[in-house]
PDB file of C-alpha atoms and ligand atoms in Angstrom:
ATOM      1  CA  UNK A   1     221.414  77.014 -36.298  1.00  0.00           C
ATOM      2  CA  UNK A   2     219.650  76.780 -33.020  1.00  0.00           C
ATOM      3  CA  UNK A   3     218.692  73.676 -31.311  1.00  0.00           C
ATOM      4  CA  UNK A   4     215.142  73.394 -32.854  1.00  0.00           C
ATOM      5  CA  UNK A   5     216.589  73.634 -36.319  1.00  0.00           C
ATOM      6  CA  UNK A   6     219.142  71.161 -35.384  1.00  0.00           C
ATOM      7  CA  UNK A   7     216.589  68.627 -34.033  1.00  0.00           C
ATOM      8  CA  UNK A   8     214.515  68.980 -37.196  1.00  0.00           C
ATOM      9  CA  UNK A   9     217.601  68.420 -39.286  1.00  0.00           C
ATOM     10  CA  UNK A  10     217.849  65.234 -37.771  1.00  0.00           C
ATOM     11  CA  UNK A  11     214.435  64.209 -38.186  1.00  0.00           C
ATOM     12  CA  UNK A  12     214.440  65.224 -41.854  1.00  0.00           C
ATOM     13  CA  UNK A  13     217.394  63.036 -42.423  1.00  0.00           C
ATOM     14  CA  UNK A  14     215.951  60.183 -40.473  1.00  0.00           C
ATOM     15  CA  UNK A  15     218.835  60.265 -38.040  1.00  0.00           C
ATOM     16  CA  UNK A  16     218.794  59.188 -34.288  1.00  0.00           C
ATOM     17  CA  UNK A  17     218.726  62.401 -32.287  1.00  0.00           C
ATOM     18  CA  UNK A  18     220.740  61.180 -29.271  1.00  0.00           C
ATOM     19  CA  UNK A  19     221.685  62.915 -26.087  1.00  0.00           C
ATOM     20  CA  UNK A  20     225.157  62.873 -26.622  1.00  0.00           C
ATOM     21  CA  UNK A  21     224.845  64.522 -30.231  1.00  0.00           C
ATOM     22  CA  UNK A  22     222.753  67.200 -28.894  1.00  0.00           C
ATOM     23  CA  UNK A  23     224.918  68.121 -25.909  1.00  0.00           C
ATOM     24  CA  UNK A  24     227.942  68.175 -28.220  1.00  0.00           C
ATOM     25  CA  UNK A  25     226.069  70.526 -30.608  1.00  0.00           C
ATOM     26  CA  UNK A  26     225.126  72.598 -27.846  1.00  0.00           C
ATOM     27  CA  UNK A  27     228.590  72.789 -26.710  1.00  0.00           C
ATOM     28  CA  UNK A  28     229.766  73.934 -30.064  1.00  0.00           C
ATOM     29  CA  UNK A  29     227.058  76.461 -30.290  1.00  0.00           C
ATOM     30  CA  UNK A  30     227.809  77.984 -27.096  1.00  0.00           C
ATOM     31  CA  UNK A  31     231.694  78.037 -27.615  1.00  0.00           C
ATOM     32  CA  UNK A  32     231.619  80.054 -30.761  1.00  0.00           C
ATOM     33  CA  UNK A  33     235.249  79.294 -31.222  1.00  0.00           C
ATOM     34  CA  UNK A  34     236.707  76.003 -32.906  1.00  0.00           C
ATOM     35  CA  UNK A  35     236.897  73.325 -30.486  1.00  0.00           C
ATOM     36  CA  UNK A  36     238.999  70.157 -30.607  1.00  0.00           C
ATOM     37  CA  UNK A  37     237.393  66.804 -29.612  1.00  0.00           C
ATOM     38  CA  UNK A  38     239.463  66.795 -26.496  1.00  0.00           C
ATOM     39  CA  UNK A  39     238.435  70.281 -25.588  1.00  0.00           C
ATOM     40  CA  UNK A  40     234.725  69.264 -26.248  1.00  0.00           C
ATOM     41  CA  UNK A  41     235.296  66.256 -23.840  1.00  0.00           C
ATOM     42  CA  UNK A  42     236.897  68.443 -21.134  1.00  0.00           C
ATOM     43  CA  UNK A  43     234.141  71.164 -21.223  1.00  0.00           C
ATOM     44  CA  UNK A  44     231.341  68.606 -21.088  1.00  0.00           C
ATOM     45  CA  UNK A  45     232.907  66.938 -18.392  1.00  0.00           C
ATOM     46  CA  UNK A  46     233.008  70.075 -16.333  1.00  0.00           C
ATOM     47  CA  UNK A  47     229.388  70.329 -16.653  1.00  0.00           C
ATOM     48  CA  UNK A  48     229.025  66.651 -15.219  1.00  0.00           C
ATOM     49  CA  UNK A  49     228.314  65.320 -18.838  1.00  0.00           C
ATOM     50  CA  UNK A  50     230.609  62.456 -19.405  1.00  0.00           C
ATOM     51  CA  UNK A  51     230.423  61.621 -23.035  1.00  0.00           C
ATOM     52  CA  UNK A  52     233.260  59.188 -24.495  1.00  0.00           C
ATOM     53  CA  UNK A  53     235.901  60.485 -26.923  1.00  0.00           C
ATOM     54  CA  UNK A  54     234.928  57.934 -29.382  1.00  0.00           C
ATOM     55  CA  UNK A  55     231.374  59.122 -29.218  1.00  0.00           C
ATOM     56  CA  UNK A  56     232.587  62.783 -29.664  1.00  0.00           C
ATOM     57  CA  UNK A  57     234.657  61.787 -32.888  1.00  0.00           C
ATOM     58  CA  UNK A  58     231.687  60.024 -34.358  1.00  0.00           C
ATOM     59  CA  UNK A  59     229.299  62.858 -33.815  1.00  0.00           C
ATOM     60  CA  UNK A  60     231.759  65.427 -35.333  1.00  0.00           C
ATOM     61  CA  UNK A  61     232.176  63.397 -38.135  1.00  0.00           C
ATOM     62  CA  UNK A  62     228.490  62.970 -38.661  1.00  0.00           C
ATOM     63  CA  UNK A  63     228.111  66.805 -38.237  1.00  0.00           C
ATOM     64  CA  UNK A  64     230.720  67.418 -40.740  1.00  0.00           C
ATOM     65  CA  UNK A  65     229.112  65.006 -43.303  1.00  0.00           C
ATOM     66  CA  UNK A  66     225.770  66.754 -42.910  1.00  0.00           C
ATOM     67  CA  UNK A  67     227.743  70.035 -43.698  1.00  0.00           C
ATOM     68  CA  UNK A  68     226.805  71.285 -40.309  1.00  0.00           C
ATOM     69  CA  UNK A  69     230.154  71.542 -39.078  1.00  0.00           C
ATOM     70  CA  UNK A  70     233.519  72.455 -40.509  1.00  0.00           C
ATOM     71  CA  UNK A  71     236.700  70.563 -39.674  1.00  0.00           C
ATOM     72  CA  UNK A  72     239.836  72.692 -39.364  1.00  0.00           C
ATOM     73  CA  UNK A  73     243.095  70.908 -39.852  1.00  0.00           C
ATOM     74  CA  UNK A  74     246.124  72.892 -38.934  1.00  0.00           C
ATOM     75  CA  UNK A  75     249.108  70.639 -38.841  1.00  0.00           C
ATOM     76  CA  UNK A  76     248.479  68.109 -36.103  1.00  0.00           C
ATOM     77  CA  UNK A  77     245.530  70.034 -34.571  1.00  0.00           C
ATOM     78  CA  UNK A  78     242.044  69.376 -35.579  1.00  0.00           C
ATOM     79  CA  UNK A  79     239.264  71.488 -34.527  1.00  0.00           C
ATOM     80  CA  UNK A  80     235.371  71.958 -35.293  1.00  0.00           C
ATOM     81  CA  UNK A  81     233.360  74.911 -35.697  1.00  0.00           C
ATOM     82  CA  UNK A  82     229.516  74.960 -36.360  1.00  0.00           C
ATOM     83  CA  UNK A  83     228.632  76.368 -39.786  1.00  0.00           C
ATOM     84  CA  UNK A  84     226.142  79.180 -40.129  1.00  0.00           C
ATOM     85  CA  UNK A  85     225.437  78.913 -43.836  1.00  0.00           C
ATOM     86  CA  UNK A  86     223.296  75.901 -44.900  1.00  0.00           C
ATOM     87  CA  UNK A  87     224.028  75.915 -48.467  1.00  0.00           C
ATOM     88  CA  UNK A  88     227.202  75.338 -50.469  1.00  0.00           C
ATOM     89  CA  UNK A  89     229.920  77.659 -49.081  1.00  0.00           C
ATOM     90  CA  UNK A  90     233.640  77.868 -48.208  1.00  0.00           C
ATOM     91  CA  UNK A  91     235.832  78.940 -45.393  1.00  0.00           C
ATOM     92  CA  UNK A  92     238.926  80.907 -44.981  1.00  0.00           C
ATOM     93  CA  UNK A  93     241.094  80.230 -41.926  1.00  0.00           C
ATOM     94  CA  UNK A  94     243.480  82.368 -40.159  1.00  0.00           C
ATOM     95  CA  UNK A  95     247.092  80.648 -39.947  1.00  0.00           C
ATOM     96  CA  UNK A  96     247.764  82.789 -36.712  1.00  0.00           C
ATOM     97  CA  UNK A  97     244.655  82.586 -34.608  1.00  0.00           C
ATOM     98  CA  UNK A  98     242.843  79.895 -36.241  1.00  0.00           C
ATOM     99  CA  UNK A  99     239.570  82.271 -36.753  1.00  0.00           C
ATOM    100  CA  UNK A 100     237.170  80.978 -39.396  1.00  0.00           C
ATOM    101  CA  UNK A 101     235.020  83.086 -41.640  1.00  0.00           C
ATOM    102  CA  UNK A 102     232.440  81.585 -44.026  1.00  0.00           C
ATOM    103  CA  UNK A 103     231.288  82.905 -47.407  1.00  0.00           C
ATOM    104  CA  UNK A 104     228.782  81.759 -49.701  1.00  0.00           C
ATOM    105  CA  UNK A 105     230.069  82.863 -53.070  1.00  0.00           C
ATOM    106  CA  UNK A 106     231.678  80.358 -55.101  1.00  0.00           C
ATOM    107  CA  UNK A 107     232.986  80.864 -58.737  1.00  0.00           C
ATOM    108  CA  UNK A 108     234.647  77.765 -59.926  1.00  0.00           C
ATOM    109  CA  UNK A 109     232.346  76.652 -62.667  1.00  0.00           C
ATOM    110  CA  UNK A 110     234.914  77.370 -65.216  1.00  0.00           C
ATOM    111  CA  UNK A 111     237.419  75.490 -63.420  1.00  0.00           C
ATOM    112  CA  UNK A 112     235.172  72.749 -62.837  1.00  0.00           C
ATOM    113  CA  UNK A 113     234.334  72.479 -66.569  1.00  0.00           C
ATOM    114  CA  UNK A 114     238.235  72.305 -67.057  1.00  0.00           C
ATOM    115  CA  UNK A 115     238.521  69.362 -64.597  1.00  0.00           C
ATOM    116  CA  UNK A 116     235.900  67.498 -66.427  1.00  0.00           C
ATOM    117  CA  UNK A 117     237.223  68.033 -69.897  1.00  0.00           C
ATOM    118  CA  UNK A 118     240.759  67.156 -68.762  1.00  0.00           C
ATOM    119  CA  UNK A 119     240.091  64.080 -66.636  1.00  0.00           C
ATOM    120  CA  UNK A 120     236.701  62.837 -68.232  1.00  0.00           C
ATOM    121  CA  UNK A 121     235.289  62.671 -64.779  1.00  0.00           C
ATOM    122  CA  UNK A 122     231.836  63.981 -64.003  1.00  0.00           C
ATOM    123  CA  UNK A 123     232.447  66.605 -61.089  1.00  0.00           C
ATOM    124  CA  UNK A 124     229.667  66.405 -58.608  1.00  0.00           C
ATOM    125  CA  UNK A 125     231.227  68.142 -55.657  1.00  0.00           C
ATOM    126  CA  UNK A 126     234.266  70.060 -54.559  1.00  0.00           C
ATOM    127  CA  UNK A 127     235.937  71.128 -51.191  1.00  0.00           C
ATOM    128  CA  UNK A 128     238.101  74.190 -51.209  1.00  0.00           C
ATOM    129  CA  UNK A 129     239.614  76.115 -48.047  1.00  0.00           C
ATOM    130  CA  UNK A 130     241.310  79.316 -48.042  1.00  0.00           C
ATOM    131  CA  UNK A 131     244.220  80.212 -45.553  1.00  0.00           C
ATOM    132  CA  UNK A 132     245.730  83.596 -44.663  1.00  0.00           C
ATOM    133  CA  UNK A 133     245.783  86.047 -42.181  1.00  0.00           C
ATOM    134  CA  UNK A 134     242.751  87.641 -40.328  1.00  0.00           C
ATOM    135  CA  UNK A 135     242.439  91.518 -40.174  1.00  0.00           C
ATOM    136  CA  UNK A 136     243.820  91.334 -36.478  1.00  0.00           C
ATOM    137  CA  UNK A 137     246.637  89.082 -37.510  1.00  0.00           C
ATOM    138  CA  UNK A 138     247.492  90.650 -40.702  1.00  0.00           C
ATOM    139  CA  UNK A 139     251.086  91.918 -40.918  1.00  0.00           C
ATOM    140  CA  UNK A 140     251.315  95.567 -41.285  1.00  0.00           C
ATOM    141  CA  UNK A 141     254.523  97.206 -42.502  1.00  0.00           C
TER     142      UNK A 141
HETATM  143 ZN1   ZN B   1     230.803  76.625 -42.888  1.00  0.00          ZN
HETATM  144 ZN1   ZN B   2     243.946  85.851 -36.985  1.00  0.00          ZN
HETATM  145 ZN1   ZN B   3     232.350  75.947 -53.885  1.00  0.00          ZN
END
């Protein structure tokens, strides 16, 4: 998603497009690797853009709730990466290097039905992450 699309998304959702939000987005876009809130803070600071850590956390939370960014939790470390896929999708995370790949196939309708039958809930949504080793980190024997 480029900056123009980003701005349009905010307009469509009737959200305020503040400069900090745009700068944080651009920083993530340019990095192309997952960044932690602290890393974002530092790299913005290097560019003479001082954005408070609280503001960074809030923006990242917002991006995540809009399905624009994915939050990678790996033990105590939390990093964010921008999503390329707009519609419903999933992620696989490398447990060694942290590299993330997105994929848009999702085949859990049967599972969802089972959950509804056994719990009586109406399922509206789900989150599911895959973890493993990427091609470069895969153990070969
Ligand atoms: Zn994604
Ligand atoms: Zn890896
Ligand atoms: Zn799914």
